[in-house]
Short mmCIF file of C-alpha atoms in Angstrom, two decimals:
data_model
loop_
_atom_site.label_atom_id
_atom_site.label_comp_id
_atom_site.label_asym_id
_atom_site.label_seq_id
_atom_site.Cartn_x
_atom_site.Cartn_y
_atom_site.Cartn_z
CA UNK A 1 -8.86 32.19 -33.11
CA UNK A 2 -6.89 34.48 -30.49
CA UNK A 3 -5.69 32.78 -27.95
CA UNK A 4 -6.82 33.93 -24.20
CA UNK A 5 -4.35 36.75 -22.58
CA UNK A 6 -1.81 35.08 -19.75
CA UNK A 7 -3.55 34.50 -16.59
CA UNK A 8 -6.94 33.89 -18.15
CA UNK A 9 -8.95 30.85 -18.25
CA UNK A 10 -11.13 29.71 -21.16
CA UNK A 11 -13.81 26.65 -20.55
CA UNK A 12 -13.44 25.82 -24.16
CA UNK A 13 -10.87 22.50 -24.34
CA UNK A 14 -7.46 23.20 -25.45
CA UNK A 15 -5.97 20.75 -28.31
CA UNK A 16 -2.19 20.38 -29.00
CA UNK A 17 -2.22 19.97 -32.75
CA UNK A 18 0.68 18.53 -34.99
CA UNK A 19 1.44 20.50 -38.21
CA UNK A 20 0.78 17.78 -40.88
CA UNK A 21 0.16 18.19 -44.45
CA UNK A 22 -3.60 17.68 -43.77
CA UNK A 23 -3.97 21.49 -43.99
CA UNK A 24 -7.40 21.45 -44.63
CA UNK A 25 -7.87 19.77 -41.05
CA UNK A 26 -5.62 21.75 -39.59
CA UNK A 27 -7.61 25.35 -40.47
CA UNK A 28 -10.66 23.34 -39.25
CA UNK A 29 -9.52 22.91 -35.93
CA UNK A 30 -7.82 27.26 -35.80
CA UNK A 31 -11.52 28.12 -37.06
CA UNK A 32 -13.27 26.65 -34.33
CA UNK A 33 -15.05 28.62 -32.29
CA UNK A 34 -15.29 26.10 -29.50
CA UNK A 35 -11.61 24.75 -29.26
CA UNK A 36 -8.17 26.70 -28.14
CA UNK A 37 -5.31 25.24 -30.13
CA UNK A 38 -1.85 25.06 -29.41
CA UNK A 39 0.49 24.35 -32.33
CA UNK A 40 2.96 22.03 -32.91
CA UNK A 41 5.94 21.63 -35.30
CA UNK A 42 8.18 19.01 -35.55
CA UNK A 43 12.06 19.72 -36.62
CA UNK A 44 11.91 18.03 -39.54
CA UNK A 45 8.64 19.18 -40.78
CA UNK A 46 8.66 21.31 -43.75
CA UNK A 47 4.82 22.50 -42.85
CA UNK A 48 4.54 25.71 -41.92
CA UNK A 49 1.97 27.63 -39.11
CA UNK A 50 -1.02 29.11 -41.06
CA UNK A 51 -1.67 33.17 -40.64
CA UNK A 52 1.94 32.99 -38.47
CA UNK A 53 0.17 31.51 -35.54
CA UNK A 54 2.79 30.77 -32.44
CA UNK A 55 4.58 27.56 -32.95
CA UNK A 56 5.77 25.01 -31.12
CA UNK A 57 9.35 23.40 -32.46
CA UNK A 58 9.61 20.36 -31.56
CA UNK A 59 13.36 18.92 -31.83
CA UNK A 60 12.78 15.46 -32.22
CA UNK A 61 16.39 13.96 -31.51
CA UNK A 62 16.39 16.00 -28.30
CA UNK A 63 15.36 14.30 -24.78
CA UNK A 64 10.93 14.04 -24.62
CA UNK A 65 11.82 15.41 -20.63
CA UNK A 66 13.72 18.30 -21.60
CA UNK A 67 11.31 19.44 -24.63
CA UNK A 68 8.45 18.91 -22.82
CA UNK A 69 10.09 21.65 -20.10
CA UNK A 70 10.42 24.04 -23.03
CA UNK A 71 7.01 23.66 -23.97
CA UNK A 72 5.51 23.73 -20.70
CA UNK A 73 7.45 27.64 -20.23
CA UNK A 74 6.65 28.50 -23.61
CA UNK A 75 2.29 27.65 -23.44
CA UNK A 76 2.87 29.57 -20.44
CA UNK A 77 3.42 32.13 -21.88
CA UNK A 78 0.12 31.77 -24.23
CA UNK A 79 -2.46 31.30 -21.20
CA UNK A 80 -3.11 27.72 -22.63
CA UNK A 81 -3.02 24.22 -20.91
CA UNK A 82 -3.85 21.54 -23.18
CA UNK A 83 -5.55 18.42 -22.00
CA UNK A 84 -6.00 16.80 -25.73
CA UNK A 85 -3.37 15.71 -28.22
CA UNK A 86 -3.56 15.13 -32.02
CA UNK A 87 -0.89 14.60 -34.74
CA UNK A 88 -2.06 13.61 -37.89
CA UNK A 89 1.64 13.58 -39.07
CA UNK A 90 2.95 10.30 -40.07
CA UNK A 91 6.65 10.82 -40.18
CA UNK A 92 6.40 12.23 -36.57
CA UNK A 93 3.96 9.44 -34.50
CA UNK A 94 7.34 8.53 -32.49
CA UNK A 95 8.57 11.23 -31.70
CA UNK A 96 5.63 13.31 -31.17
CA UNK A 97 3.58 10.48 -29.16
CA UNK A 98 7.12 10.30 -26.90
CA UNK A 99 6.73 14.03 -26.42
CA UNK A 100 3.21 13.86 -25.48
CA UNK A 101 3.92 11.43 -22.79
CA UNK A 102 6.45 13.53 -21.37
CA UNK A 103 4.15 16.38 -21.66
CA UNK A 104 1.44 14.57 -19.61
CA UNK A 105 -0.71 14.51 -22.58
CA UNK A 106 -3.09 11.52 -23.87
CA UNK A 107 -0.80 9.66 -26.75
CA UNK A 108 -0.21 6.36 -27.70
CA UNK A 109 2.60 3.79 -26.53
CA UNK A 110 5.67 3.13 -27.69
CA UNK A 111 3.94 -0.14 -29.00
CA UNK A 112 1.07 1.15 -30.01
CA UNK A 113 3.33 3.47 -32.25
CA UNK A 114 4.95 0.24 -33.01
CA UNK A 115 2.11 -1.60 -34.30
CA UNK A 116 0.56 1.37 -36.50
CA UNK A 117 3.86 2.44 -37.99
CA UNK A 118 6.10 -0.93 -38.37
CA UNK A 119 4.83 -3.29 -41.47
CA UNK A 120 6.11 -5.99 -39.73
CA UNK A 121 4.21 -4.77 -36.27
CA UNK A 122 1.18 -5.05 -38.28
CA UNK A 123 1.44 -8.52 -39.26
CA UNK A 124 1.80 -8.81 -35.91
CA UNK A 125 -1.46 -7.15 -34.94
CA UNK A 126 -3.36 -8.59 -37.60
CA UNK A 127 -3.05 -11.93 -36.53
CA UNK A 128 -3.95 -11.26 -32.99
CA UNK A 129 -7.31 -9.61 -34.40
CA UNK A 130 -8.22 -12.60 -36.48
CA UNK A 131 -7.60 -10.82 -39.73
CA UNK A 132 -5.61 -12.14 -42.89
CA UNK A 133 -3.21 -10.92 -43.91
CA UNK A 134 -0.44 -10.73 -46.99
CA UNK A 135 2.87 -13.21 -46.79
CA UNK A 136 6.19 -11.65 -45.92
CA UNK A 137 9.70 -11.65 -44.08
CA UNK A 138 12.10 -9.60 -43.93
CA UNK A 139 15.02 -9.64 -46.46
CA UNK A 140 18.53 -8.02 -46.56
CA UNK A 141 19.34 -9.24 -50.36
CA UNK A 142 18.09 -10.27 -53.76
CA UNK A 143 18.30 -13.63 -53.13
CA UNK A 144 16.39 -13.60 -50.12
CA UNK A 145 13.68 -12.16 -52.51
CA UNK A 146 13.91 -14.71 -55.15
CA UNK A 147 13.65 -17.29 -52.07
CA UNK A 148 10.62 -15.73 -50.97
CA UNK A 149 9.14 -15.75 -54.66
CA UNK A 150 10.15 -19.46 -55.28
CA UNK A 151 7.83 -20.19 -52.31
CA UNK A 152 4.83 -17.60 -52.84
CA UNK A 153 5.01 -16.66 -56.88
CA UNK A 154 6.15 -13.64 -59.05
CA UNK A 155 6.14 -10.86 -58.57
CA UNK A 156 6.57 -9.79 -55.09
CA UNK A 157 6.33 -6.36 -53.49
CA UNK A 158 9.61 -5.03 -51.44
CA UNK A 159 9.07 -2.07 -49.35
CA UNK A 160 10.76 -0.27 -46.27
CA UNK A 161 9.25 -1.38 -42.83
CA UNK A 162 9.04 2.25 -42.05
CA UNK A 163 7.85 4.47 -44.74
CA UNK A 164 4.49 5.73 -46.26
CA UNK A 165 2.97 6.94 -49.49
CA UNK A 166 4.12 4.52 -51.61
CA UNK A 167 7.83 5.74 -51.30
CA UNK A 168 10.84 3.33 -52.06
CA UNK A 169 8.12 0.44 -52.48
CA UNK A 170 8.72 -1.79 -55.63
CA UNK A 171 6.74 -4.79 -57.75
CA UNK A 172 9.66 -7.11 -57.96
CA UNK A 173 9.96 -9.62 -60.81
CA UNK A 174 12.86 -11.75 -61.66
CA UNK A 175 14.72 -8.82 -64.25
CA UNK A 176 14.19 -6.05 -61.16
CA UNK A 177 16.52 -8.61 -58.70
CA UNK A 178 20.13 -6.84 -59.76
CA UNK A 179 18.54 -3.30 -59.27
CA UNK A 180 15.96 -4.37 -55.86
CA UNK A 181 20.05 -5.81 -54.53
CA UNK A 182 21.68 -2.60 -55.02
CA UNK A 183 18.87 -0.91 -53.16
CA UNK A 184 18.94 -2.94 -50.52
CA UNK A 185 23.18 -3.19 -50.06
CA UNK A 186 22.53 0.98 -50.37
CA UNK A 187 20.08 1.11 -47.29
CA UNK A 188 21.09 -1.29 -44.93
CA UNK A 189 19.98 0.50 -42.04
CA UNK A 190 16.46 0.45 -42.70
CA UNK A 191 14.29 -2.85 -42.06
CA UNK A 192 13.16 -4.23 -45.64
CA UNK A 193 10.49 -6.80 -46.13
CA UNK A 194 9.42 -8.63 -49.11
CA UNK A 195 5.37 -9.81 -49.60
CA UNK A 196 3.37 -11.59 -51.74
CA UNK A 197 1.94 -9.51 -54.45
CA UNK A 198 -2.12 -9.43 -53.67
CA UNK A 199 -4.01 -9.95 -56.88
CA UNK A 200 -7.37 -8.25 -56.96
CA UNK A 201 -8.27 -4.61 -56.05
CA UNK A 202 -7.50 -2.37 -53.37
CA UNK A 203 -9.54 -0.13 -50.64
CA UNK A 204 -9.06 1.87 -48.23
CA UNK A 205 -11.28 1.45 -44.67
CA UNK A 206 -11.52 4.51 -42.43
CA UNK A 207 -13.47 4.43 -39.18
CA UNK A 208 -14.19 6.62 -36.49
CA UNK A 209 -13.96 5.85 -32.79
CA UNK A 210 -14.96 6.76 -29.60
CA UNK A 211 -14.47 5.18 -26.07
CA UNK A 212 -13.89 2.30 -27.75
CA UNK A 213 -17.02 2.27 -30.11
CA UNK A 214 -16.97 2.66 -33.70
CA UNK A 215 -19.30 5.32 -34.21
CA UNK A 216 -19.38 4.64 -38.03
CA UNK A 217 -16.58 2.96 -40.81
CA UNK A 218 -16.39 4.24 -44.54
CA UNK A 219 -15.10 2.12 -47.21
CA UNK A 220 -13.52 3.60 -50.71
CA UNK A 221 -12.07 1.78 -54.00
CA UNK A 222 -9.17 2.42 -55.72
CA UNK A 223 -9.31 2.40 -59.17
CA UNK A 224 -6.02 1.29 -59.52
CA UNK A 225 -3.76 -0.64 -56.60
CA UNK A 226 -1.29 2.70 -55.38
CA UNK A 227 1.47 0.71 -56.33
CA UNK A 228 0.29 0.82 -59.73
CA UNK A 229 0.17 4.20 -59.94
CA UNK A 230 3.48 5.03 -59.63
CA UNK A 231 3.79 3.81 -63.12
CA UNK A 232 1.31 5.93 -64.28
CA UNK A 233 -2.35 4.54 -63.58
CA UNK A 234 -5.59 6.29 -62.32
CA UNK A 235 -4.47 7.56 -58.57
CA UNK A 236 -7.78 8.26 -57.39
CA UNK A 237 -9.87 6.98 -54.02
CA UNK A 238 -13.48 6.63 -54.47
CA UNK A 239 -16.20 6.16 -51.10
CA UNK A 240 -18.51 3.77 -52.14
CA UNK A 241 -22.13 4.68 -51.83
CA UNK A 242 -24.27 3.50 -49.12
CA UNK A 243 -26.61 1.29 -51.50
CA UNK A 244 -23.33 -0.28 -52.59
CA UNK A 245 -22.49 -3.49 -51.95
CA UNK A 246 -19.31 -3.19 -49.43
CA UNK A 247 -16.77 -6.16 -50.26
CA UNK A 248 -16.57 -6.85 -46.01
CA UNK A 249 -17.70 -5.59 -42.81
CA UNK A 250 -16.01 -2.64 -42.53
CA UNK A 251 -17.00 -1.66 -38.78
CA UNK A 252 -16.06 -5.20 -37.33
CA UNK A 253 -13.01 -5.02 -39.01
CA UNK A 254 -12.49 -1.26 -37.26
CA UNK A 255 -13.38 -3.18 -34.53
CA UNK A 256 -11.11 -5.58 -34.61
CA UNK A 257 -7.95 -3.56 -35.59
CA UNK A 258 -8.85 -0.88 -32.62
CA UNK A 259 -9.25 -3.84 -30.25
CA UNK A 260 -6.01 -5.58 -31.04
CA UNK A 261 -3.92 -2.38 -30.92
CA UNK A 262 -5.85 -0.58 -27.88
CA UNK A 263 -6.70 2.42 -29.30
CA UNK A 264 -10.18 4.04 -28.48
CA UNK A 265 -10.63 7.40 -29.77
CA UNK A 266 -9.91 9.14 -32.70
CA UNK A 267 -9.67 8.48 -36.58
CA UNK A 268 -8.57 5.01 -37.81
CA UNK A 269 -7.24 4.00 -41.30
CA UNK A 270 -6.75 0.94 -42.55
CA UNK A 271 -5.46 -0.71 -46.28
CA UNK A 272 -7.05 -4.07 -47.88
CA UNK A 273 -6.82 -6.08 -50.73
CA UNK A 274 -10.04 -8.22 -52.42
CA UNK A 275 -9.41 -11.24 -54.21
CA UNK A 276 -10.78 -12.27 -57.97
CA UNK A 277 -13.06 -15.04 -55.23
CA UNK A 278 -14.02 -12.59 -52.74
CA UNK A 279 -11.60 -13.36 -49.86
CA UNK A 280 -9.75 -10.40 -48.13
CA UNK A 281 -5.84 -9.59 -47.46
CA UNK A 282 -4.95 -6.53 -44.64
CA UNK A 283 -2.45 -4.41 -46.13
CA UNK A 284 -1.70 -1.34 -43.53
CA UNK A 285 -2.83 0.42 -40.67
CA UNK A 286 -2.39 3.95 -39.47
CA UNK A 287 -3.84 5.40 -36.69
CA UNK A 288 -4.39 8.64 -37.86
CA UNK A 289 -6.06 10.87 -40.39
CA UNK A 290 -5.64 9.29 -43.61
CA UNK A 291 -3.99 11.56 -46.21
CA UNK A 292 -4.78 13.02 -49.50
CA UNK A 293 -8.39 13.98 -49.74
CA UNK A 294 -10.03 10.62 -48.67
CA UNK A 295 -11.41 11.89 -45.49
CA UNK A 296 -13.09 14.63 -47.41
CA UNK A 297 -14.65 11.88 -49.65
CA UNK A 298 -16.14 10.34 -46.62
CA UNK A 299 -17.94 13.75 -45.90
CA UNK A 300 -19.13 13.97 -49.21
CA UNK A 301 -20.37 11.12 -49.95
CA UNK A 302 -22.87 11.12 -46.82
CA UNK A 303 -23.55 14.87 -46.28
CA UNK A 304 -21.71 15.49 -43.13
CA UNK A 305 -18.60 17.51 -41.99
CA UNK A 306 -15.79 14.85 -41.39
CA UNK A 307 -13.42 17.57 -39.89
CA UNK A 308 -15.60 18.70 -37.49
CA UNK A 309 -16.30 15.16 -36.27
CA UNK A 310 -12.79 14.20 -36.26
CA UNK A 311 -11.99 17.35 -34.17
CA UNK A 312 -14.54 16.24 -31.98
CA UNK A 313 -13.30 12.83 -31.08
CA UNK A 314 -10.04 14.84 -30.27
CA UNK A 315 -11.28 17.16 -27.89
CA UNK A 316 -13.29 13.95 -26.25
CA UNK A 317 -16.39 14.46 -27.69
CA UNK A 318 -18.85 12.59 -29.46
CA UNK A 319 -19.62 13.41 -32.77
CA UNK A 320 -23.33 13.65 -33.60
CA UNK A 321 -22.94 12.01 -37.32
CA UNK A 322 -26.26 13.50 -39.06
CA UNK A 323 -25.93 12.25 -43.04
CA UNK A 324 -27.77 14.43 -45.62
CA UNK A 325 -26.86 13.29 -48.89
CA UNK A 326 -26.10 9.02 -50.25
CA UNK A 327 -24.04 9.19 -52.93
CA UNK A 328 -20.46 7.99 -53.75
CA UNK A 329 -17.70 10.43 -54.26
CA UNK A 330 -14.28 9.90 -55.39
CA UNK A 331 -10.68 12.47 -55.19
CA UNK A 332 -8.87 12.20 -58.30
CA UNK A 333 -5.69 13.38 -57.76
CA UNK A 334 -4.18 15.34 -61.37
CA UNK A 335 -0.73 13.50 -62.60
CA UNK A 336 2.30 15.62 -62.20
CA UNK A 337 5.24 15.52 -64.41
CA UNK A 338 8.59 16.40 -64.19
CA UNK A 339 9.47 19.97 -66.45
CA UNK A 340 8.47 23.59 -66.44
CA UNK A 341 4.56 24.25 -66.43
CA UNK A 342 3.98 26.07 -69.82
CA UNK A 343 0.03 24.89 -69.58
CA UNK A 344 -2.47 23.59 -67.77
CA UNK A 345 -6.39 23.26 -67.45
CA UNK A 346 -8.13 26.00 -65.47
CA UNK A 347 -9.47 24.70 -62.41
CA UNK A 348 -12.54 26.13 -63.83
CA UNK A 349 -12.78 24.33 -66.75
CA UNK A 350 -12.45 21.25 -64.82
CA UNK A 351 -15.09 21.86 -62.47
CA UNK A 352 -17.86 22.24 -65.57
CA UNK A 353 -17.66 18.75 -66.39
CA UNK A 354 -20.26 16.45 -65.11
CA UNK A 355 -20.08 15.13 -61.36
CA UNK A 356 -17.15 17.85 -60.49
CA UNK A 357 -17.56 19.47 -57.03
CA UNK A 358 -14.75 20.75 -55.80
CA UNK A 359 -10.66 20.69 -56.16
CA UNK A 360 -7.86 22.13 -56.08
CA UNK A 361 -4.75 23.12 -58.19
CA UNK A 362 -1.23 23.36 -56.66
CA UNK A 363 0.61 23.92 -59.92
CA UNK A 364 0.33 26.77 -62.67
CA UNK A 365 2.38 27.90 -65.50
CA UNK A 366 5.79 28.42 -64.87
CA UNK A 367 6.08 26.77 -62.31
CA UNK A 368 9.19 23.62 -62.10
CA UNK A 369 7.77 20.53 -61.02
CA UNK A 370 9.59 17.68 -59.61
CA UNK A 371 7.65 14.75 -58.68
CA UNK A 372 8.38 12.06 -55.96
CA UNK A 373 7.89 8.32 -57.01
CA UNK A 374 5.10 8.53 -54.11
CA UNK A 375 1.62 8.01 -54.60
CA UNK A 376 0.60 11.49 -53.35
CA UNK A 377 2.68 13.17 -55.86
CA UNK A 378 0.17 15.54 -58.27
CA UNK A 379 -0.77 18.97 -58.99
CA UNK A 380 -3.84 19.12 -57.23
CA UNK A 381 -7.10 17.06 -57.59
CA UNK A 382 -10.84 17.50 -57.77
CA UNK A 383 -13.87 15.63 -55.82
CA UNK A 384 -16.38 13.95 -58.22
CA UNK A 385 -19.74 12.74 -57.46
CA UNK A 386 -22.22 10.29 -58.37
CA UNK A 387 -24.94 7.80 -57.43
CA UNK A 388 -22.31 5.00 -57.19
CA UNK A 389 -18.71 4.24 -57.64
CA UNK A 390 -19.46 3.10 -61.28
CA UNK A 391 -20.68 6.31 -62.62
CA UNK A 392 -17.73 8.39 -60.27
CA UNK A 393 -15.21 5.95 -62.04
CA UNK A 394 -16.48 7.08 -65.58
CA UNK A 395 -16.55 10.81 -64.62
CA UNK A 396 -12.84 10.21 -63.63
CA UNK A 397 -11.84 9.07 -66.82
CA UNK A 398 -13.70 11.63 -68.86
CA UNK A 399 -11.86 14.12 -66.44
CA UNK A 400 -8.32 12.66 -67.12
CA UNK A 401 -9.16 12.96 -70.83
CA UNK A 402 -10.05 16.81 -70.53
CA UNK A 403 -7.24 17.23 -68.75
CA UNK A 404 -4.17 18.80 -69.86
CA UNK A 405 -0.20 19.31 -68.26
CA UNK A 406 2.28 20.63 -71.15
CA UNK A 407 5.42 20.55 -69.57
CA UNK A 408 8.96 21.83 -71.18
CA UNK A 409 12.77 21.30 -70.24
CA UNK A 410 14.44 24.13 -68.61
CA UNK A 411 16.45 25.96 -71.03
CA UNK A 412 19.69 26.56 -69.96
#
């Protein structure tokens, strides 16, 4: 979209948009015809401005008041005056809600950062909204772990207050202690917590909100609990139709986690855990876009353009959610593995076998692949379709088997 020349006005709202590795929602929001956008980088960020569109830098270790002087000379110079914030970037929710304050925009507290970012805030906020939630405290050695685990049973999960994706999170059992201790000893400016290890399967709860109502919540199944698949299991989200039986109210509990954290518009995410006897644990919150391609599953699954309604609630609209289609649909994200590409499965070929939609490759040959230990590390992933979660989760498997990454070492 060109932006208006300096001294013009447009009626159309103006959005101040985060760069954020949800790329797909990001070219959403430039394509609209109906919304200005002014783009925003953090520092840190290693995302980049689509079709070189002016950026915003945002130094993040620099003073909110002095940044938010910079940017108010630089939009200036664009003939743009947002009114609506979004940043769907995880890494950057203090910072870039800090800025937005200073830049008179809506954001959310310092404690409403707090509560959506800190493990330990969530606890917190979990038991103010009623919810359960799993054990924990925080722990600075090994044998604060094995204390913990001589209370609440083997194994246990330590994780990083502050961190997402799966990254530096661990299944602890007695052998790991030596290795979790020099981890800790190594990091000991970071917050670390130790909790119970949740036995049952995990989902993932999105919702979307607006002036305080939740306009609609989507629930999804994981084949396989994230931490799992760091070693190597199915890493793959599925939305459950809406025939299916859903394992708990998903909009109370939207309704709930909004209420007890304050927050009224926009897109809400949320982590839980079901029990072998039905009961539910709260594992995280975010309140923002959920990553990889779950969103899109949402949209899928009920015939409706989830990036144009999120947009909306943005902009301070409300979304008109028209559903076309009732089926379940799943993102299964490809495994990567460490080496030099020398072959791998035409995107094509993958989307010929039954249920396949769309997807997306990152990777091709030649190319030197390095994974994270993170639960978003892969080399692309495809949406898969069916009447229910059942026949997705076959179709997943039968698309894992066709699958194929040949990887070499790098010859020196």
């Amino acid at each position: 979209m060109t932006a208006p020349a300096p001294g013009t006005r447009s009626d159309r709202p103006v959005l101040a948009l985060v760069l954020s590795r949800r790329r797909r929602f990001t070219r959403h929001v430039l394509d609209r015809p109906d919304i200005d956008t002014v783009l925003l980088r953090p520092s840190g960020s290693p995302v980049g401005a689509p079709d070189d569109r002016p950026v915003f830098v945002l130094h993040e270790d620099a003073p909110p008041a002095r940044e938010a002087a910079r940017f108010r000379a630089w939009r200036a110079q664009l003939g743009l005056q947002p009114a609506y914030f979004c940043n769907p970037d995880e890494a950057a929710q203090p910072s870039a809600h800090r800025f937005a304050a200073a830049a008179g925009l809506p954001h959310l507290s310092p404690e409403q950062v707090r509560r959506a970012t800190d493990k330990t805030a969530m606890k917190e906020l979990f038991a103010d909204a009623g919810l359960p939630a799993a054990r924990f405290r925080v722990v600075t050695s090994a044998a604060e772990v094995a204390d913990f685990a001589a209370g609440h049973g083997w194994p246990v999960v330590v994780k990083p207050a502050l961190s997402g994706s799966s990254v530096d999170t661990w299944k602890v059992r007695p052998g790991d202690l030596a290795a979790i201790d020099r981890t800790l000893r190594s990091r000991p400016e970071r917050t670390w917590i130790v909790e119970e290890y949740v036995r049952g399967t995990e989902h993932q709860l999105c919702a979307l909100l607006h002036a305080g109502d939740v306009l609609d919540a989507f629930i999804a199944v994981n084949p396989a609990p994230m931490l799992d698949t760091l070693s190597g299991a199915m890493n793959a989200d599925i939305t459950l139709a809406p025939h299916e039986r859903e394992p708990l109210d998903g909009r109370e509990v939207a309704r709930r986690v909004a209420h007890a954290l304050g927050y009224r518009d926009g897109y809400l995410h949320a982590e839980f855990f079901l029990r072998p006897d039905g009961s539910f644990v709260m594992g995280e919150i975010a309140a923002r876009l959920s990553g990889a391609a779950l969103p899109d599953n949402h949209g899928l699954s009920r015939g409706f353009d989830m990036m144009a309604a999120v947009a909306d609630l943005y902009v301070g609209r409300r979304p008109a959610l028209a559903y076309t289609l009732a089926r379940s649909v799943g993102d299964l994200l490809l495994p990567a593995r460490r080496g030099i590409v020398s072959k791998i499965s035409p995107l094509e070929e993958l989307l010929a076998l039954p249920g396949v939609i769309s997807g997306e490759l990152t990777a091709s040959a030649g190319d030197r692949l390095d994974p994270p230990r993170a639960s978003n590390a892969c080399v692309g992933h495809v949406h898969i379709e069916g009447e229910d979660s059942d026949v997705v989760l076959k179709r997943m498997t039968d698309v894992l088997s066709a699958f194929t990454l040949e990887v070499t070492d790098e010859v020196h």
